[in-house]
Short mmCIF file of C-alpha atoms in Angstrom, two decimals:
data_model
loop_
_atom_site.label_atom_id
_atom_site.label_comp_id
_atom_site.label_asym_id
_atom_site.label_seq_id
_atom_site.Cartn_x
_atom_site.Cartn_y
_atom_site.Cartn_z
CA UNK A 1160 -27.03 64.03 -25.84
CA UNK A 1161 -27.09 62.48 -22.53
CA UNK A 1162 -25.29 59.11 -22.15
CA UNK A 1163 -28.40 57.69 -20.60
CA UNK A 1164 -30.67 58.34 -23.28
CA UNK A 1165 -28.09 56.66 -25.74
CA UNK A 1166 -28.10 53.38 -23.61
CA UNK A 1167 -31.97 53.13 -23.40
CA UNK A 1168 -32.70 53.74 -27.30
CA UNK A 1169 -29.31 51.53 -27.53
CA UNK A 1170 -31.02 48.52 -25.84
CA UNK A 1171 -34.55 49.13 -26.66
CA UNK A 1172 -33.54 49.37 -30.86
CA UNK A 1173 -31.15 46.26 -30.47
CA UNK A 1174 -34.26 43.81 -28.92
CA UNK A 1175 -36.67 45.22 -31.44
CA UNK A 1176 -34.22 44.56 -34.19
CA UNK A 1177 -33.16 41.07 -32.93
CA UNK A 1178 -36.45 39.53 -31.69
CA UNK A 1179 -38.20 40.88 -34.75
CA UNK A 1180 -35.12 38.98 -37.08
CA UNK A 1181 -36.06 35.75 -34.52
CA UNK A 1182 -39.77 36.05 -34.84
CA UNK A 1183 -39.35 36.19 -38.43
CA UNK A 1184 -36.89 32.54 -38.82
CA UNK A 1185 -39.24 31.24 -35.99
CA UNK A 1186 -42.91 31.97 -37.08
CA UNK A 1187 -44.87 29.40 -39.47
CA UNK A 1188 -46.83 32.07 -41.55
CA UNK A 1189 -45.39 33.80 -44.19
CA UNK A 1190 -47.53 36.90 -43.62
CA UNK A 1191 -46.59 37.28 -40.20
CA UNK A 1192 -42.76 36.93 -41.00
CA UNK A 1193 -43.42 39.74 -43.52
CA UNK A 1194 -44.67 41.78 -40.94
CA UNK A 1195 -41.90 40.99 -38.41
CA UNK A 1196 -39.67 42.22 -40.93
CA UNK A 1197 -40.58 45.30 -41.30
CA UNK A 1198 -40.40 45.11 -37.40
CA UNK A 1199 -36.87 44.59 -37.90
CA UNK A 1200 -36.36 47.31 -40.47
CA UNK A 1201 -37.37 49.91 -38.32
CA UNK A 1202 -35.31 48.95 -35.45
CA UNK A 1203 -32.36 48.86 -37.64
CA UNK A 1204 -33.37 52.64 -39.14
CA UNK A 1205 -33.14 53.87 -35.58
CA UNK A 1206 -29.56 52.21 -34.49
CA UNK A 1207 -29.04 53.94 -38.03
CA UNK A 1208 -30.40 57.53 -36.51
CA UNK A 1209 -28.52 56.70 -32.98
CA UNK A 1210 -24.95 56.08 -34.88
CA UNK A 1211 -25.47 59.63 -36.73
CA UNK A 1212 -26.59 58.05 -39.95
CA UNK A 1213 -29.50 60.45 -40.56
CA UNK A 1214 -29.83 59.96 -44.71
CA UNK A 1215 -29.65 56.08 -44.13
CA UNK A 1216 -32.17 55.73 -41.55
CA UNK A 1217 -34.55 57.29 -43.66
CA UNK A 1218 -33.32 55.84 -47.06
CA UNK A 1219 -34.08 52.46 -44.52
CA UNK A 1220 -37.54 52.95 -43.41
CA UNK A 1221 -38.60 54.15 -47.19
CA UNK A 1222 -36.35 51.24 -49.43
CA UNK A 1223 -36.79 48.53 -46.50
CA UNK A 1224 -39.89 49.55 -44.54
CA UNK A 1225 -41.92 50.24 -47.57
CA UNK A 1226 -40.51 48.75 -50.57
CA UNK A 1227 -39.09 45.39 -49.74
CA UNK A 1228 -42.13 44.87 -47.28
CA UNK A 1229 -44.53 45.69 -50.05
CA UNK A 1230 -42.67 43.53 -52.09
CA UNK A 1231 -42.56 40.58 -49.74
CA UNK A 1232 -46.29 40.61 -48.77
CA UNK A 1233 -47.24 41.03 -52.58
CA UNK A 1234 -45.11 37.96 -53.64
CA UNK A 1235 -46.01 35.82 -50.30
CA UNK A 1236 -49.80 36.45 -50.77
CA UNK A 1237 -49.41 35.70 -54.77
CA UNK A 1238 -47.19 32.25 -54.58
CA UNK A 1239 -48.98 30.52 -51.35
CA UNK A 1240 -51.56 29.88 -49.09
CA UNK A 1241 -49.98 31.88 -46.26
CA UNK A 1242 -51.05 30.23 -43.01
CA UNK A 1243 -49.86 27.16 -44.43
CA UNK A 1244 -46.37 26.52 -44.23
CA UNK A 1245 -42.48 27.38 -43.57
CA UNK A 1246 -41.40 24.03 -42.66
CA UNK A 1247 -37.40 23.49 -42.03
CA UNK A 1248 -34.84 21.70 -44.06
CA UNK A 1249 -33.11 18.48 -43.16
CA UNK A 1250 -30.08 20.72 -42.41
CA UNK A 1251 -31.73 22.62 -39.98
CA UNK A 1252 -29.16 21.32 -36.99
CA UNK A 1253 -26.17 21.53 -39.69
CA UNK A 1254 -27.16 25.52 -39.80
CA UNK A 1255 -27.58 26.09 -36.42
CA UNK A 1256 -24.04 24.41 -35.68
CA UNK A 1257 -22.64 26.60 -38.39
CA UNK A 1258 -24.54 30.12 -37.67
CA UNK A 1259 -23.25 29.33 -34.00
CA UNK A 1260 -19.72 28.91 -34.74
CA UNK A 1261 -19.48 31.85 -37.12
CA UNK A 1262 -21.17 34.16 -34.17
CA UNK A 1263 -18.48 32.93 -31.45
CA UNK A 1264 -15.84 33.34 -33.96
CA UNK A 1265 -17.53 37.18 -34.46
CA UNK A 1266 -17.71 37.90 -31.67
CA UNK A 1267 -14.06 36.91 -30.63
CA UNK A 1268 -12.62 38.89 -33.47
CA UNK A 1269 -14.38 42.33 -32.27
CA UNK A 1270 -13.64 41.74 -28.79
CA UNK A 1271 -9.92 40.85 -29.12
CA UNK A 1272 -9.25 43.47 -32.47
CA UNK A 1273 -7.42 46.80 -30.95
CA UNK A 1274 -10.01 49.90 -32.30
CA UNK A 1275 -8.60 53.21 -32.59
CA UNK A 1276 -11.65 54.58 -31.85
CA UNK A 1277 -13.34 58.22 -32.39
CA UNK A 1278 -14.55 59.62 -28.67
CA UNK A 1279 -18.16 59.59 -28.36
CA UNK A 1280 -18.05 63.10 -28.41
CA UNK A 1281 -15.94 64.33 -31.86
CA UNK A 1282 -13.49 67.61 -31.96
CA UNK A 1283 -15.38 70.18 -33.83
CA UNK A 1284 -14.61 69.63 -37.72
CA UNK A 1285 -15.64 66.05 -37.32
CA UNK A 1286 -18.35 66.97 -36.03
CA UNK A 1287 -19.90 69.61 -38.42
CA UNK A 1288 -19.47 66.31 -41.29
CA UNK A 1289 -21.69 64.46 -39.51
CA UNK A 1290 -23.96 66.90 -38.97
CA UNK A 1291 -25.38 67.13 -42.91
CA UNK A 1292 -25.13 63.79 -43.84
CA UNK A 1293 -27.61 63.55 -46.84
CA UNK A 1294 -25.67 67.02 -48.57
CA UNK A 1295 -21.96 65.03 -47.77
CA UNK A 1296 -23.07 61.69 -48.98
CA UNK A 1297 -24.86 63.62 -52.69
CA UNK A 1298 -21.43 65.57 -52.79
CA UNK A 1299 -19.48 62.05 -52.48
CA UNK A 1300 -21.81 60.06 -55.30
CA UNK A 1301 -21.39 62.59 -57.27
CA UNK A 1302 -17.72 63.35 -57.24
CA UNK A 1303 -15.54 60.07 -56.58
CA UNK A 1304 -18.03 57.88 -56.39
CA UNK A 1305 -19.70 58.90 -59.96
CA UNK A 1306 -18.62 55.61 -61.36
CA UNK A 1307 -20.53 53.22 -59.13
CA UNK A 1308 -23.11 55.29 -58.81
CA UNK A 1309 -24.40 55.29 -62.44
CA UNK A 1310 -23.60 51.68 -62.40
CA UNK A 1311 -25.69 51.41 -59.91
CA UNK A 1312 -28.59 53.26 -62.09
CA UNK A 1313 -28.19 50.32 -64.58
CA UNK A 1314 -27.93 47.39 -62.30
CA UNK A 1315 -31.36 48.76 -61.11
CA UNK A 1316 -32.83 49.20 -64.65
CA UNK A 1317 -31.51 45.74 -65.39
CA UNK A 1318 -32.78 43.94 -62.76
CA UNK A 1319 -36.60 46.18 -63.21
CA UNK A 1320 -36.47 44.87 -66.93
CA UNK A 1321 -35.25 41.34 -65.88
CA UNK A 1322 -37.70 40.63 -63.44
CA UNK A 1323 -40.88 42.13 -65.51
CA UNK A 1324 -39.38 39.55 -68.10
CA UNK A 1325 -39.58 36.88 -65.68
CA UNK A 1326 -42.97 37.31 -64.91
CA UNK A 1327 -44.35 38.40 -68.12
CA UNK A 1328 -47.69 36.14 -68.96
CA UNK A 1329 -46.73 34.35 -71.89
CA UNK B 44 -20.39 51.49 -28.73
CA UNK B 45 -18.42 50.15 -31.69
CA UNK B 46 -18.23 46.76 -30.38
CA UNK B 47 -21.39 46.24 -29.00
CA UNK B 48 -22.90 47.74 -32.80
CA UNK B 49 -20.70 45.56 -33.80
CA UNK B 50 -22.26 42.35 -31.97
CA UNK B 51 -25.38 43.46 -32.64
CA UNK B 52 -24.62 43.30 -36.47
CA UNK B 53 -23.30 39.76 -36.05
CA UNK B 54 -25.79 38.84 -34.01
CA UNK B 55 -28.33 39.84 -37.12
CA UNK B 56 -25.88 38.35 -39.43
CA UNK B 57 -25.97 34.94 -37.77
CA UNK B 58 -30.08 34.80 -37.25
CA UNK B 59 -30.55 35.33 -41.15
CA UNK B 60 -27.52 32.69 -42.20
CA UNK B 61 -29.44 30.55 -40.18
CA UNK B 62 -33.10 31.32 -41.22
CA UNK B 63 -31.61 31.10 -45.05
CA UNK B 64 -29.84 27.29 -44.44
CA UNK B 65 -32.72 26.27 -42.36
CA UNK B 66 -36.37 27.06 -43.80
CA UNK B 67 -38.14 25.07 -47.14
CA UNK B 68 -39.84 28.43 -48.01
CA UNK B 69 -38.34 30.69 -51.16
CA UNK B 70 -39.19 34.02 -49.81
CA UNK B 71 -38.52 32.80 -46.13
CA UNK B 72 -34.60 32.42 -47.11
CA UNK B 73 -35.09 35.86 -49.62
CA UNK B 74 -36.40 37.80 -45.74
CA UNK B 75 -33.12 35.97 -43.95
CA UNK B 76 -30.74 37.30 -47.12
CA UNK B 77 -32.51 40.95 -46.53
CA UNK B 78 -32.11 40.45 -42.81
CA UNK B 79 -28.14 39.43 -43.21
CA UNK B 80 -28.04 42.42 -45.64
CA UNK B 81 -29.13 44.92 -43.28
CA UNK B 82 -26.05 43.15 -40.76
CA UNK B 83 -23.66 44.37 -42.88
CA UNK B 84 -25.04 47.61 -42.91
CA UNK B 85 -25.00 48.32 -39.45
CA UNK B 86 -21.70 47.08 -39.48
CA UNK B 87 -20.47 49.51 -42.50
CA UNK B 88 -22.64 52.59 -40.69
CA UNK B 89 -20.85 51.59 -36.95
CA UNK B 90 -17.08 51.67 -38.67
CA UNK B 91 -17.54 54.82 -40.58
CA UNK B 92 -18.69 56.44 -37.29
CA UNK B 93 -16.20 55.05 -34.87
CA UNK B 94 -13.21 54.08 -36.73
CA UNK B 95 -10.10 56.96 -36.81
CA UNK B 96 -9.64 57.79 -40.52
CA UNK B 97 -5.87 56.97 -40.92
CA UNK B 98 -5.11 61.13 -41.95
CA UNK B 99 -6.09 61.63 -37.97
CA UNK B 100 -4.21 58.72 -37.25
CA UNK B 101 -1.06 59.84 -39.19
CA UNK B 102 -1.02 63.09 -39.07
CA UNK B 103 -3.05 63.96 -35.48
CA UNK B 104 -4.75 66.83 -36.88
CA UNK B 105 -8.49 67.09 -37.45
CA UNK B 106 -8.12 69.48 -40.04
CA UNK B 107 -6.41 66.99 -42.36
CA UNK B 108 -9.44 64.71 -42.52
CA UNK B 109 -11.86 65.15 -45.80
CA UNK B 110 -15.50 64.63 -44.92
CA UNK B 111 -15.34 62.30 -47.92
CA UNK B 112 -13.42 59.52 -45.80
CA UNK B 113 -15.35 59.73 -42.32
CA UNK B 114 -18.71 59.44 -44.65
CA UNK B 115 -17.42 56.59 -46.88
CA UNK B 116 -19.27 53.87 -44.46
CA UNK B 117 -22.21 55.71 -44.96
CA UNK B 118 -22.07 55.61 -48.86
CA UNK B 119 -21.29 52.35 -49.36
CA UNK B 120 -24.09 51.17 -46.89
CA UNK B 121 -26.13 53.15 -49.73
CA UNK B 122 -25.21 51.03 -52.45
CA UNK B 123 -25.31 47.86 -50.28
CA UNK B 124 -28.80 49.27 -50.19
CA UNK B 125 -29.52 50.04 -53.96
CA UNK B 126 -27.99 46.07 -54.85
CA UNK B 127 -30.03 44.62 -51.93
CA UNK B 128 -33.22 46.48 -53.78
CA UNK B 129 -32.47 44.83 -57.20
CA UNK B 130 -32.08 41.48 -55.60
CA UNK B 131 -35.21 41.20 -53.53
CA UNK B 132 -36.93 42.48 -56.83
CA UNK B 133 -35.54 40.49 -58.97
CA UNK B 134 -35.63 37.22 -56.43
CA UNK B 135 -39.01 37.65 -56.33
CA UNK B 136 -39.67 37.68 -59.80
CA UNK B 137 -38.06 34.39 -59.68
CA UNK B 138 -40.04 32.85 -56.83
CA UNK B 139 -43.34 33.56 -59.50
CA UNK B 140 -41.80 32.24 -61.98
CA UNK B 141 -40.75 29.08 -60.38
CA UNK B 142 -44.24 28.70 -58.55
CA UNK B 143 -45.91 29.47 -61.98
CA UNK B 144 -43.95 26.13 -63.58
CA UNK B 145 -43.49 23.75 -60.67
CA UNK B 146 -46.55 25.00 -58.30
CA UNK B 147 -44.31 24.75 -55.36
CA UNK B 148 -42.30 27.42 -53.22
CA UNK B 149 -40.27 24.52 -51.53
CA UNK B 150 -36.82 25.39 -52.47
CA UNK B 151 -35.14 21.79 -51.66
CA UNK B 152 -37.59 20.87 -54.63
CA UNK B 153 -36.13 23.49 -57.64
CA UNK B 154 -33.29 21.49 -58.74
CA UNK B 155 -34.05 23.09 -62.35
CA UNK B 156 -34.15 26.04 -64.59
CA UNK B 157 -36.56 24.39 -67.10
CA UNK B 158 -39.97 22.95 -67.12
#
């Protein structure tokens, strides 16, 4: 992996990821912020493929890219008129102030906090773990993490049932 | 790397708190809670890549760390994932219903549960 090639994908996934999260706050139609979603998705499934996150980058462009876009477009085509209307709030300065003030405060905590960080290149047993992610991560659900995971199975059922109750015609 | 993933994630963080305090639109402030989601996972992905496990730390021998805590990041990012899933479905089921009883989508108007 040249060090190069990390900084370019580095830079190029970050302004994807961030102007498509900007477009999507700044643009009037809902349809188009749908769109620059999924914009944003993708950039995040490649920081995901650049950190050595292989199973979540693709668990991220098929849960986030398709699903929750689908999702979105379905529900923003159903409930309105697209073109028309994303007007702000009356707190739209009192967010700004506050989104503001949480990012400098962010950003001062990671700056200042002492890391002890892995090198960018990992001794050789590290390495080999993140080299199969998606057979590590199947292992881990389904050894310590058994608990949570069929919870998880039934928060998802719940909320399937839930929200076809919601919407049933009556 | 860390920190600047790390920026980046609060960077993301920040733009969806502020698209979710600052737009009328249901589904608009549903895409900023996605978009704030997917912060958080970039942060959990960034620490479980570039944060010592504290077995290394402790001991100093790479042969003491289980796979099971430099992949923990990664796992919970998965079920940040799977609840993130369930919300937008079940959010959105919501925004129908609302729009199906008050014909609106303007979420400074849906003070109530009931017709």
């Amino acid at each position: 992996m040249t060090n190069a090639f990390t900084e370019i994908a580095f830079w190029t996934l970050s302004a994807i990821t961030v102007g498509g999260a900007l477009g999507v706050i700044r643009t009037q139609n809902m349809f188009r912020a749908a769109l620059l979603l999924v914009v944003s998705f993708v950039g995040v499934a490649g920081i995901f493929a650049l950190v050595n996150a292989d199973f979540l980058a693709v668990v991220q462009l098929l849960v986030y890219g398709g699903g929750v876009a689908v999702l979105v477009i379905f529900a923003a085509m159903i409930t309105t008129n697209v073109a028309e209307g994303n007007r702000g709030t009356d707190t739209q300065l009192f967010g700004l102030v506050v989104s503001l003030a949480l990012l400098m405060a962010l950003i001062f905590a990671v700056v200042q906090a002492q890391w002890t960080l892995l090198p960018d290149d990992l001794p050789e047993p590290l390495a080999a773990a993140f080299m199969d992610t998606p057979a590590a991560i199947g292992r881990m659900l389904l050894n310590q993490f058994v608990l949570p995971f069929e919870i998880a199975g039934v928060v998802l059922l719940a909320a399937v049932i839930g929200a076809l109750s919601l919407v049933r015609e009556r | 790397m860390l920190e600047r993933l790390l920026i980046l994630s609060a960077v993301l963080f920040c733009i969806g708190l502020y698209g979710a305090l600052s737009r009328r639109h249901v589904i608009a402030v549903l895409i900023s809670i996605e978009i704030m989601f997917n912060a958080v996972n970039v942060a959990l992905v960034a620490f479980s890549r570039y944060i010592t496990p504290a077995a290394l730390r402790a001991t100093g021998e790479v042969t003491a760390v289980a796979e099971s805590t430099l992949l923990a990041g990664q796992t919970f990012a998965v079920f940040v994932i799977v609840v993130a899933a369930a919300e937008v479905a079940l959010g959105l089921a919501l925004v129908i219903a609302t729009v199906r009883t008050k014909n609106s989508v303007d979420v400074t108007e849906a003070s109530l549960m009931r017709r």
